[in-house]
CSV table of C-alpha atoms in Angstrom, one decimal:
chain,number,residue,atom,x,y,z
E,56,MET,CA,3.8,-22.0,1.3
E,57,ASN,CA,1.9,-22.5,-1.9
E,58,ALA,CA,0.6,-19.8,-4.1
E,59,PRO,CA,-3.0,-18.8,-3.6
E,60,ALA,CA,-6.0,-19.7,-5.7
E,61,GLY,CA,-5.8,-17.7,-8.9
E,62,SER,CA,-2.0,-17.5,-9.0
E,63,ALA,CA,0.4,-18.6,-11.6
E,64,ASP,CA,0.7,-22.3,-10.6
E,65,ARG,CA,-2.9,-23.0,-9.7
E,66,GLN,CA,-5.6,-22.2,-12.2
E,67,ALA,CA,-8.8,-20.9,-10.6
E,68,PRO,CA,-11.6,-18.4,-11.5
E,69,GLY,CA,-10.3,-14.9,-12.1
E,70,GLY,CA,-10.8,-11.9,-9.9
E,71,PRO,CA,-13.7,-9.5,-10.0
E,72,LEU,CA,-11.9,-7.2,-12.4
E,73,SER,CA,-11.4,-9.9,-15.1
E,74,GLY,CA,-12.1,-8.3,-18.5
E,75,ILE,CA,-11.0,-4.8,-17.4
E,76,ARG,CA,-7.9,-3.5,-19.2
E,77,VAL,CA,-5.7,-1.0,-17.3
E,78,LEU,CA,-2.9,1.1,-18.8
E,79,ASP,CA,-0.3,1.8,-16.1
E,80,LEU,CA,1.7,4.9,-17.0
E,81,GLY,CA,2.8,5.4,-13.4
E,82,PHE,CA,6.3,5.2,-12.2
E,83,VAL,CA,8.0,4.5,-8.8
E,84,TYR,CA,5.2,3.9,-6.3
E,85,ALA,CA,1.8,5.3,-5.6
E,86,ALA,CA,0.2,5.0,-9.1
E,87,PRO,CA,1.9,1.6,-9.8
E,88,ILE,CA,0.6,0.3,-6.4
E,89,ALA,CA,-2.9,1.2,-7.5
E,90,ALA,CA,-2.4,-0.6,-10.8
E,91,MET,CA,-0.8,-3.6,-9.0
E,92,LEU,CA,-3.9,-3.9,-6.8
E,93,LEU,CA,-6.2,-3.8,-9.8
E,94,GLY,CA,-4.1,-6.6,-11.4
E,95,ASP,CA,-4.2,-8.6,-8.2
E,96,TYR,CA,-8.0,-8.9,-8.6
E,97,GLY,CA,-8.0,-9.8,-12.3
E,98,ALA,CA,-7.5,-6.7,-14.4
E,99,ASP,CA,-5.3,-7.0,-17.5
E,100,VAL,CA,-2.7,-4.4,-16.6
E,101,ILE,CA,-0.3,-3.2,-19.3
E,102,LYS,CA,2.7,-1.4,-17.8
E,103,ILE,CA,3.7,1.3,-20.2
E,104,GLU,CA,7.1,2.8,-19.4
E,105,SER,CA,9.8,4.7,-21.1
E,106,PRO,CA,12.5,2.7,-23.0
E,107,ALA,CA,14.8,3.7,-20.1
E,108,GLY,CA,12.5,1.8,-17.6
E,109,ASP,CA,10.6,2.7,-14.5
E,110,PRO,CA,13.1,3.8,-11.8
E,111,ALA,CA,11.4,1.3,-9.5
E,112,ARG,CA,13.2,-1.4,-11.4
E,113,THR,CA,16.5,-0.5,-9.8
E,114,HIS,CA,15.3,1.1,-6.5
E,115,GLY,CA,16.4,-0.5,-3.3
E,116,TRP,CA,17.6,-4.1,-2.9
E,117,THR,CA,18.6,-6.1,-6.0
E,118,LYS,CA,19.7,-9.7,-6.7
E,119,ASP,CA,21.6,-10.6,-9.8
E,120,GLY,CA,20.7,-7.2,-11.2
E,121,HIS,CA,16.9,-7.7,-10.6
E,122,GLY,CA,15.2,-5.2,-8.4
E,123,LEU,CA,13.2,-7.0,-5.7
E,124,TRP,CA,10.8,-4.1,-5.1
E,125,TRP,CA,10.1,-4.1,-8.9
E,126,LYS,CA,9.3,-7.9,-8.7
E,127,VAL,CA,6.5,-7.0,-6.3
E,128,ILE,CA,5.2,-3.7,-7.6
E,129,GLY,CA,5.3,-5.0,-11.2
E,130,ARG,CA,3.4,-8.2,-10.5
E,131,ASN,CA,0.4,-9.1,-12.6
E,132,LYS,CA,1.4,-6.7,-15.3
E,133,ARG,CA,2.4,-7.0,-19.0
E,134,THR,CA,5.3,-4.7,-19.8
E,135,ALA,CA,5.6,-2.5,-22.9
E,136,THR,CA,8.0,0.4,-23.6
E,137,LEU,CA,6.8,3.6,-25.2
E,138,ASP,CA,8.4,7.1,-25.3
E,139,LEU,CA,5.4,9.4,-24.7
E,140,ARG,CA,7.6,12.5,-25.3
E,141,THR,CA,7.5,11.7,-29.0
E,142,PRO,CA,4.6,12.4,-31.4
E,143,ALA,CA,4.7,8.8,-32.5
E,144,GLY,CA,4.6,7.6,-29.0
E,145,GLN,CA,1.6,9.8,-28.2
E,146,ASP,CA,-0.2,8.4,-31.3
E,147,VAL,CA,0.4,4.9,-30.1
E,148,LEU,CA,-1.0,5.7,-26.6
E,149,ARG,CA,-4.2,7.1,-28.2
E,150,ARG,CA,-4.6,3.7,-29.9
E,151,PHE,CA,-4.1,2.0,-26.5
E,152,VAL,CA,-6.7,4.3,-24.9
E,153,ALA,CA,-9.3,3.3,-27.5
E,154,ARG,CA,-9.0,-0.3,-26.2
E,155,ALA,CA,-8.7,0.5,-22.5
E,156,ASP,CA,-11.0,0.8,-19.5
E,157,VAL,CA,-8.7,2.5,-17.1
E,158,LEU,CA,-5.6,4.7,-17.4
E,159,VAL,CA,-3.3,5.3,-14.4
E,160,GLU,CA,-0.7,8.0,-14.3
E,161,ASN,CA,1.3,10.1,-11.9
E,162,PHE,CA,3.0,12.7,-14.1
E,163,ARG,CA,3.1,16.3,-12.7
E,164,PRO,CA,-0.2,18.0,-13.4
E,165,GLY,CA,-0.1,19.5,-16.9
E,166,VAL,CA,2.4,17.1,-18.4
E,167,LEU,CA,-0.1,14.9,-20.2
E,168,GLU,CA,-2.0,18.0,-21.4
E,169,SER,CA,1.2,19.3,-22.9
E,170,TRP,CA,1.5,16.1,-24.9
E,171,GLY,CA,-2.1,16.3,-26.2
E,172,LEU,CA,-3.1,13.5,-23.8
E,173,GLY,CA,-5.2,15.3,-21.3
E,174,PRO,CA,-8.6,14.0,-20.1
E,175,GLU,CA,-10.7,15.9,-22.6
E,176,ARG,CA,-8.7,14.6,-25.6
E,177,LEU,CA,-8.7,11.0,-24.2
E,178,HIS,CA,-12.4,11.0,-23.5
E,179,GLU,CA,-13.0,12.1,-27.1
E,180,ILE,CA,-11.3,8.8,-28.1
E,181,ASN,CA,-13.0,6.7,-25.3
E,182,PRO,CA,-15.8,8.3,-23.4
E,183,GLY,CA,-15.9,5.4,-21.0
E,184,LEU,CA,-12.3,5.7,-19.9
E,185,VAL,CA,-11.6,6.0,-16.1
E,186,MET,CA,-8.5,8.1,-15.6
E,187,LEU,CA,-6.7,7.9,-12.3
E,188,ARG,CA,-4.4,10.8,-11.8
E,189,VAL,CA,-2.1,10.6,-8.8
E,190,SER,CA,0.0,13.6,-7.8
E,191,GLY,CA,1.7,15.1,-4.7
E,192,PHE,CA,-0.9,17.7,-4.0
E,193,GLY,CA,-3.8,17.1,-6.4
E,194,GLN,CA,-4.6,18.5,-9.9
E,195,THR,CA,-5.7,21.9,-8.6
E,196,GLY,CA,-4.6,24.4,-6.0
E,197,PRO,CA,-1.5,26.5,-5.4
E,198,TYR,CA,0.8,23.5,-4.9
E,199,ALA,CA,-0.5,21.4,-7.8
E,200,GLU,CA,2.6,21.7,-10.0
E,201,ARG,CA,5.1,21.3,-7.1
E,202,ARG,CA,7.4,18.3,-7.2
E,203,ALA,CA,6.5,15.9,-4.4
E,204,PHE,CA,7.2,12.5,-3.0
E,205,GLY,CA,5.5,10.6,-0.2
E,206,THR,CA,7.9,12.0,2.3
E,207,LEU,CA,6.4,15.4,1.8
E,208,ALA,CA,2.9,14.1,2.4
E,209,GLU,CA,4.0,12.3,5.5
E,210,ALA,CA,5.4,15.6,6.8
E,211,MET,CA,2.6,17.9,5.8
E,212,SER,CA,-0.3,15.7,6.8
E,213,GLY,CA,0.6,15.7,10.5
E,214,PHE,CA,1.8,12.1,10.5
E,215,ALA,CA,5.4,13.0,11.3
E,216,HIS,CA,4.4,15.5,13.9
E,217,GLN,CA,2.4,12.9,15.8
E,218,THR,CA,5.0,10.1,15.4
E,219,GLY,CA,8.0,9.5,17.7
E,220,PRO,CA,9.0,9.9,21.3
E,221,ALA,CA,7.3,12.7,23.3
E,222,ASP,CA,10.7,14.4,23.9
E,223,GLY,CA,12.1,13.6,20.4
E,224,PRO,CA,11.8,15.0,16.9
E,225,PRO,CA,9.0,14.4,14.4
E,226,THR,CA,9.6,11.0,12.8
E,227,LEU,CA,9.1,9.8,9.2
E,228,PRO,CA,8.3,6.2,8.4
E,229,PRO,CA,11.1,4.0,6.9
E,230,PHE,CA,9.0,3.0,3.9
E,231,GLY,CA,6.6,4.7,1.4
E,232,LEU,CA,3.6,5.0,3.7
E,233,ALA,CA,1.9,7.9,1.8
E,234,ASP,CA,2.5,6.2,-1.5
E,235,GLY,CA,0.9,2.9,-0.3
E,236,VAL,CA,-2.1,4.6,1.2
E,237,ALA,CA,-2.6,6.7,-1.9
E,238,GLY,CA,-2.3,3.5,-4.0
E,239,VAL,CA,-5.0,1.7,-2.0
E,240,ALA,CA,-7.2,4.8,-2.2
E,241,GLY,CA,-6.6,5.0,-5.9
E,242,ALA,CA,-7.6,1.4,-6.6
E,243,LEU,CA,-10.8,1.9,-4.5
E,244,ALA,CA,-11.6,5.1,-6.4
E,245,VAL,CA,-11.1,3.3,-9.8
E,246,ALA,CA,-13.5,0.5,-8.6
E,247,LEU,CA,-16.1,3.2,-7.7
E,248,ALA,CA,-15.7,4.9,-11.0
E,249,LEU,CA,-16.1,1.6,-12.9
E,250,TYR,CA,-19.3,1.0,-10.9
E,251,HIS,CA,-20.5,4.4,-11.9
E,252,ARG,CA,-19.6,3.7,-15.6
E,253,GLN,CA,-21.6,0.4,-15.4
E,254,ARG,CA,-24.7,2.4,-14.6
E,255,THR,CA,-24.1,5.4,-16.8
E,256,GLY,CA,-21.7,4.4,-19.6
E,257,ARG,CA,-19.5,7.4,-18.7
E,258,GLY,CA,-15.9,7.4,-17.6
E,259,GLN,CA,-14.5,10.1,-15.3
E,260,VAL,CA,-11.3,11.5,-13.9
E,261,VAL,CA,-10.1,10.4,-10.5
E,262,ASP,CA,-7.9,13.0,-8.7
E,263,VAL,CA,-5.9,11.4,-5.9
E,264,SER,CA,-3.1,13.3,-4.0
E,265,LEU,CA,-0.5,11.8,-1.8
E,266,LEU,CA,-1.6,14.1,1.0
E,267,GLU,CA,-5.3,13.6,1.3
E,268,PRO,CA,-5.6,9.8,1.7
E,269,LEU,CA,-2.9,9.8,4.4
E,270,LEU,CA,-4.7,12.7,6.2
E,271,GLY,CA,-7.9,10.8,5.9
E,272,ILE,CA,-6.7,7.9,8.0
E,273,LEU,CA,-5.0,9.9,10.8
E,274,GLY,CA,-8.1,10.2,13.0
E,275,PRO,CA,-9.9,13.2,14.3
E,276,ALA,CA,-7.0,15.6,14.7
E,277,VAL,CA,-8.6,18.3,12.4
E,278,SER,CA,-11.9,18.1,14.3
E,279,VAL,CA,-10.1,18.1,17.7
E,280,PHE,CA,-8.2,21.2,16.7
E,281,ASP,CA,-11.4,22.8,15.3
E,282,GLN,CA,-13.5,22.1,18.4
E,283,LEU,CA,-11.0,22.1,21.3
E,284,GLY,CA,-8.1,24.1,20.0
E,285,VAL,CA,-5.8,21.1,20.8
E,286,VAL,CA,-2.9,20.1,18.6
E,287,PRO,CA,-2.2,16.4,19.0
E,288,SER,CA,1.4,15.7,19.9
E,289,ARG,CA,3.9,12.8,20.0
E,290,ASN,CA,3.2,10.1,22.6
E,291,GLY,CA,5.9,7.5,21.7
E,292,ASN,CA,4.3,4.1,21.7
E,293,ARG,CA,1.5,5.1,24.0
E,294,SER,CA,-2.0,6.2,23.0
E,295,PRO,CA,-3.5,9.4,24.1
E,296,ASN,CA,-6.9,7.7,24.2
E,297,ASN,CA,-6.3,4.5,26.4
E,298,ALA,CA,-3.9,2.6,28.5
E,299,PRO,CA,-2.1,0.3,28.9
E,300,ARG,CA,-0.9,0.4,25.3
E,301,ASN,CA,2.8,0.2,24.7
E,302,LEU,CA,5.8,-1.9,23.8
E,303,TYR,CA,7.4,-3.9,26.7
E,304,GLU,CA,10.7,-5.7,26.9
E,305,THR,CA,10.8,-9.3,28.2
E,306,ARG,CA,13.5,-10.9,30.3
E,307,ASP,CA,15.1,-12.6,27.3
E,308,GLY,CA,15.5,-9.2,25.5
E,309,ARG,CA,12.5,-9.5,23.2
E,310,TRP,CA,9.7,-7.0,22.8
E,311,VAL,CA,5.9,-7.4,22.8
E,312,ALA,CA,3.1,-5.1,22.0
E,313,VAL,CA,0.1,-4.8,24.3
E,314,SER,CA,-3.2,-3.0,23.6
E,315,ALA,CA,-6.0,-2.6,26.0
E,316,SER,CA,-8.4,-0.3,24.1
E,317,ALA,CA,-11.4,-2.0,25.6
E,318,THR,CA,-12.0,-1.7,29.3
E,319,SER,CA,-12.6,-5.4,29.6
E,320,ILE,CA,-9.2,-6.2,28.2
E,321,ALA,CA,-7.6,-3.6,30.5
E,322,ARG,CA,-9.2,-5.4,33.4
E,323,ARG,CA,-7.8,-8.8,32.3
E,324,VAL,CA,-4.3,-7.3,31.9
E,325,MET,CA,-4.3,-5.8,35.4
E,326,ARG,CA,-5.6,-9.0,36.9
E,327,LEU,CA,-2.9,-11.0,35.1
E,328,VAL,CA,-0.1,-8.8,36.3
E,329,GLY,CA,-1.3,-9.0,39.9
E,330,HIS,CA,-2.9,-5.6,40.3
E,331,GLU,CA,-6.6,-6.2,40.2
E,332,GLU,CA,-7.1,-3.5,42.9
E,333,VAL,CA,-6.4,-0.9,40.2
E,334,THR,CA,-9.5,-1.9,38.4
E,335,ARG,CA,-11.7,-0.9,41.3
E,336,GLU,CA,-10.5,2.7,41.1
E,337,PRO,CA,-13.4,5.0,40.0
E,338,TRP,CA,-11.4,6.3,37.0
E,339,PHE,CA,-10.5,2.9,35.6
E,340,ASP,CA,-13.6,2.3,33.5
E,341,LYS,CA,-12.9,5.4,31.3
E,342,ALA,CA,-10.3,5.0,28.7
E,343,GLY,CA,-9.2,8.6,28.7
E,344,GLU,CA,-8.7,8.5,32.5
E,345,ARG,CA,-6.6,5.4,32.1
E,346,ALA,CA,-4.5,7.2,29.5
E,347,ALA,CA,-4.0,10.1,31.9
E,348,ARG,CA,-2.5,7.5,34.3
E,349,ALA,CA,-0.3,5.7,31.8
E,350,ASP,CA,2.8,6.0,33.9
E,351,LEU,CA,1.1,4.0,36.7
E,352,LEU,CA,-0.3,1.3,34.4
E,353,ASP,CA,2.8,1.0,32.2
E,354,ALA,CA,5.0,0.6,35.3
E,355,VAL,CA,3.1,-2.5,36.7
E,356,VAL,CA,2.7,-4.1,33.3
E,357,ALA,CA,6.4,-3.5,32.4
E,358,ASP,CA,7.6,-4.9,35.7
E,359,TRP,CA,5.6,-8.1,35.3
E,360,ILE,CA,6.7,-8.6,31.7
E,361,ARG,CA,10.4,-7.8,32.4
E,362,GLU,CA,10.5,-10.7,34.9
E,363,ARG,CA,9.5,-13.3,32.3
E,364,ASP,CA,10.7,-14.7,28.9
E,365,MET,CA,8.7,-13.8,25.9
E,366,ALA,CA,7.2,-17.3,25.3
E,367,ASP,CA,5.8,-17.3,28.9
E,368,VAL,CA,4.4,-13.8,28.5
E,369,LEU,CA,2.6,-14.6,25.3
E,370,THR,CA,1.1,-17.8,26.8
E,371,ALA,CA,-0.1,-16.0,29.9
E,372,PHE,CA,-1.7,-13.2,28.0
E,373,THR,CA,-3.3,-15.5,25.5
E,374,ASP,CA,-4.7,-17.7,28.3
E,375,ALA,CA,-6.0,-14.6,30.0
E,376,GLU,CA,-7.7,-13.5,26.7
E,377,ALA,CA,-5.7,-10.3,26.6
E,378,ALA,CA,-4.4,-8.7,23.5
E,379,ILE,CA,-0.7,-9.2,22.8
E,380,VAL,CA,1.7,-10.0,19.9
E,381,PRO,CA,5.5,-10.2,19.6
E,382,ILE,CA,7.4,-7.5,17.8
E,383,TYR,CA,8.5,-9.3,14.6
E,384,ASP,CA,11.2,-8.7,12.1
E,385,VAL,CA,10.5,-10.0,8.6
E,386,SER,CA,12.3,-13.3,9.2
E,387,GLU,CA,10.0,-14.0,12.2
E,388,LEU,CA,6.9,-12.9,10.3
E,389,VAL,CA,7.4,-15.3,7.4
E,390,ALA,CA,8.0,-18.2,9.9
E,391,ASP,CA,4.8,-17.5,11.9
E,392,LYS,CA,2.3,-20.4,11.7
E,393,HIS,CA,-0.7,-18.1,11.3
E,394,VAL,CA,1.0,-16.2,8.4
E,395,GLN,CA,1.9,-19.5,6.8
E,396,GLU,CA,-1.6,-21.1,7.3
E,397,ARG,CA,-3.4,-18.1,5.7
E,398,GLU,CA,-0.7,-17.6,3.0
E,399,THR,CA,-0.3,-14.0,4.0
E,400,VAL,CA,3.0,-14.3,2.2
E,401,THR,CA,3.3,-16.6,-0.8
E,402,ARG,CA,5.8,-18.0,-3.2
E,403,VAL,CA,5.4,-17.1,-6.8
E,404,PRO,CA,7.4,-18.5,-9.8
E,405,ASP,CA,9.8,-15.9,-11.2
E,406,GLU,CA,11.7,-16.5,-14.4
E,407,ASP,CA,14.8,-14.6,-13.2
E,408,LEU,CA,15.0,-15.6,-9.5
E,409,GLY,CA,13.0,-18.8,-9.2
E,410,PRO,CA,10.3,-19.2,-6.5
E,411,LEU,CA,10.0,-15.7,-4.9
E,412,LEU,CA,8.4,-15.0,-1.6
E,413,MET,CA,6.2,-11.9,-1.4
E,414,GLN,CA,3.1,-10.4,0.2
E,415,ASN,CA,-0.1,-12.0,-0.9
E,416,VAL,CA,-3.2,-10.1,-2.0
E,417,MET,CA,-4.6,-7.7,0.6
E,418,PHE,CA,-8.0,-9.2,1.1
E,419,ARG,CA,-10.0,-12.4,0.3
E,420,LEU,CA,-13.1,-12.6,-1.8
E,421,SER,CA,-15.0,-15.9,-1.5
E,422,GLU,CA,-16.2,-16.1,-5.1
E,423,THR,CA,-13.6,-14.1,-7.0
E,424,PRO,CA,-10.4,-14.4,-5.0
E,425,GLY,CA,-7.9,-12.9,-7.5
E,426,GLY,CA,-4.2,-13.8,-6.9
E,427,ILE,CA,-0.7,-13.3,-8.2
E,428,ARG,CA,-0.3,-14.6,-11.7
E,429,SER,CA,3.2,-13.3,-12.4
E,430,THR,CA,6.0,-11.2,-10.8
E,431,GLY,CA,7.4,-8.0,-12.3
E,432,ARG,CA,8.5,-8.8,-15.8
E,433,ARG,CA,11.5,-7.6,-17.8
E,434,LEU,CA,11.6,-4.2,-19.5
E,435,GLY,CA,9.6,-4.4,-22.7
E,436,GLN,CA,9.1,-8.1,-22.4
E,437,ASP,CA,5.5,-8.0,-23.8
E,438,ASN,CA,6.1,-5.4,-26.6
E,439,ASP,CA,5.4,-7.8,-29.4
E,440,ASP,CA,2.4,-9.2,-27.6
E,441,VAL,CA,0.6,-5.9,-27.0
E,442,TYR,CA,1.7,-4.1,-30.2
E,443,SER,CA,0.9,-7.0,-32.5
E,444,GLY,CA,-1.8,-8.8,-30.6
E,445,LEU,CA,-3.7,-5.9,-29.0
E,446,LEU,CA,-3.1,-3.0,-31.4
E,447,GLY,CA,-2.7,-5.1,-34.6
E,448,MET,CA,0.6,-3.5,-35.7
E,449,SER,CA,2.6,-5.2,-38.4
E,450,ALA,CA,6.1,-6.5,-37.8
E,451,ASP,CA,7.4,-3.8,-40.0
E,452,GLU,CA,5.7,-1.0,-38.0
E,453,ILE,CA,6.9,-2.4,-34.7
E,454,GLU,CA,10.5,-2.6,-36.0
E,455,ARG,CA,10.3,1.0,-37.3
E,456,LEU,CA,9.2,2.2,-33.9
E,457,ARG,CA,11.9,0.3,-32.3
E,458,LEU,CA,14.6,1.7,-34.6
E,459,GLU,CA,13.2,5.2,-34.0
E,460,GLY,CA,13.5,4.7,-30.2
E,461,VAL,CA,9.8,5.1,-29.7
E,462,ILE,CA,9.5,1.6,-28.1
């Protein structure tokens, strides 16, 4: 698997955000994910972290002391250290802001203001600055200053309540779902704000909470409750809206996912498993009516699949033009021919670990594809580059700040 166009070992036109400079003051996940996505599509992202380093550097799996999550979330970023709690560090950040297009942060609301770095002050320095502020519950409201992580948003949004077996407890995801969704939303919001700035010359503040983007993708639960008084509940791997839709075990102990959201697909599935007569029932053409009879439909599909090995099941469903995929673990995902052909995952040179496999960019643009130019770099690796080259500091000034622990 080769790196995509625009990545470190294949020179190509830059992404659509080439020429945009982003200051990434975020830590751990949501805000740094937003900055990572901006970097994937060409922005010059400068990761500004405390001299102690972003906790994401040591979070989760490591190899030879290098955090693997950091290598992904820190990709396409130059790294510089700066202690924003000090007056000298705050002065340096103001110099950065004068040369930036976007600032990304996820401190608790009020922290930047306490350092004299709130939006009003920063817009005095740079009226065109787009400021992305990511927090647990938003910049306003009774919960604004509460400490929060993605887990709390996953619980409060209704996601956990709707996830898991019908007779089991609410279920949280095993990864940072709310952080990831907020990161994607934040990157989109920055792009919208930059478009607005292009037309007006004015920057603005983008307020993204962990709660609201996740709630925004959970479907019509709020409207359903408002209009029908219904509180959506857990359905396991079934859908309350259509059937058959579930996970099914094959004879050789593998699992496959089947979805028949469209009536035409449901007909093909029933025909394939030898129960075409069900499709002639007066209720079959309505997805909701099929969902109400999920026990019946699941039973015949499960029985048919249980009698066959996974390879035969996949072939039969594909030939019948029905929708099915195997349940993959990550080792199976990276070996899949489709994933390899599209470079959905790609190898990127890393100075610490050598060629490193990771997720590729999220979407493809035909004219400005973006790509991965570097993995997450070492703490403060680009200090001299950004302080001397960008801010024009002398070697003596840089050394003084280093001795004072500011950088």
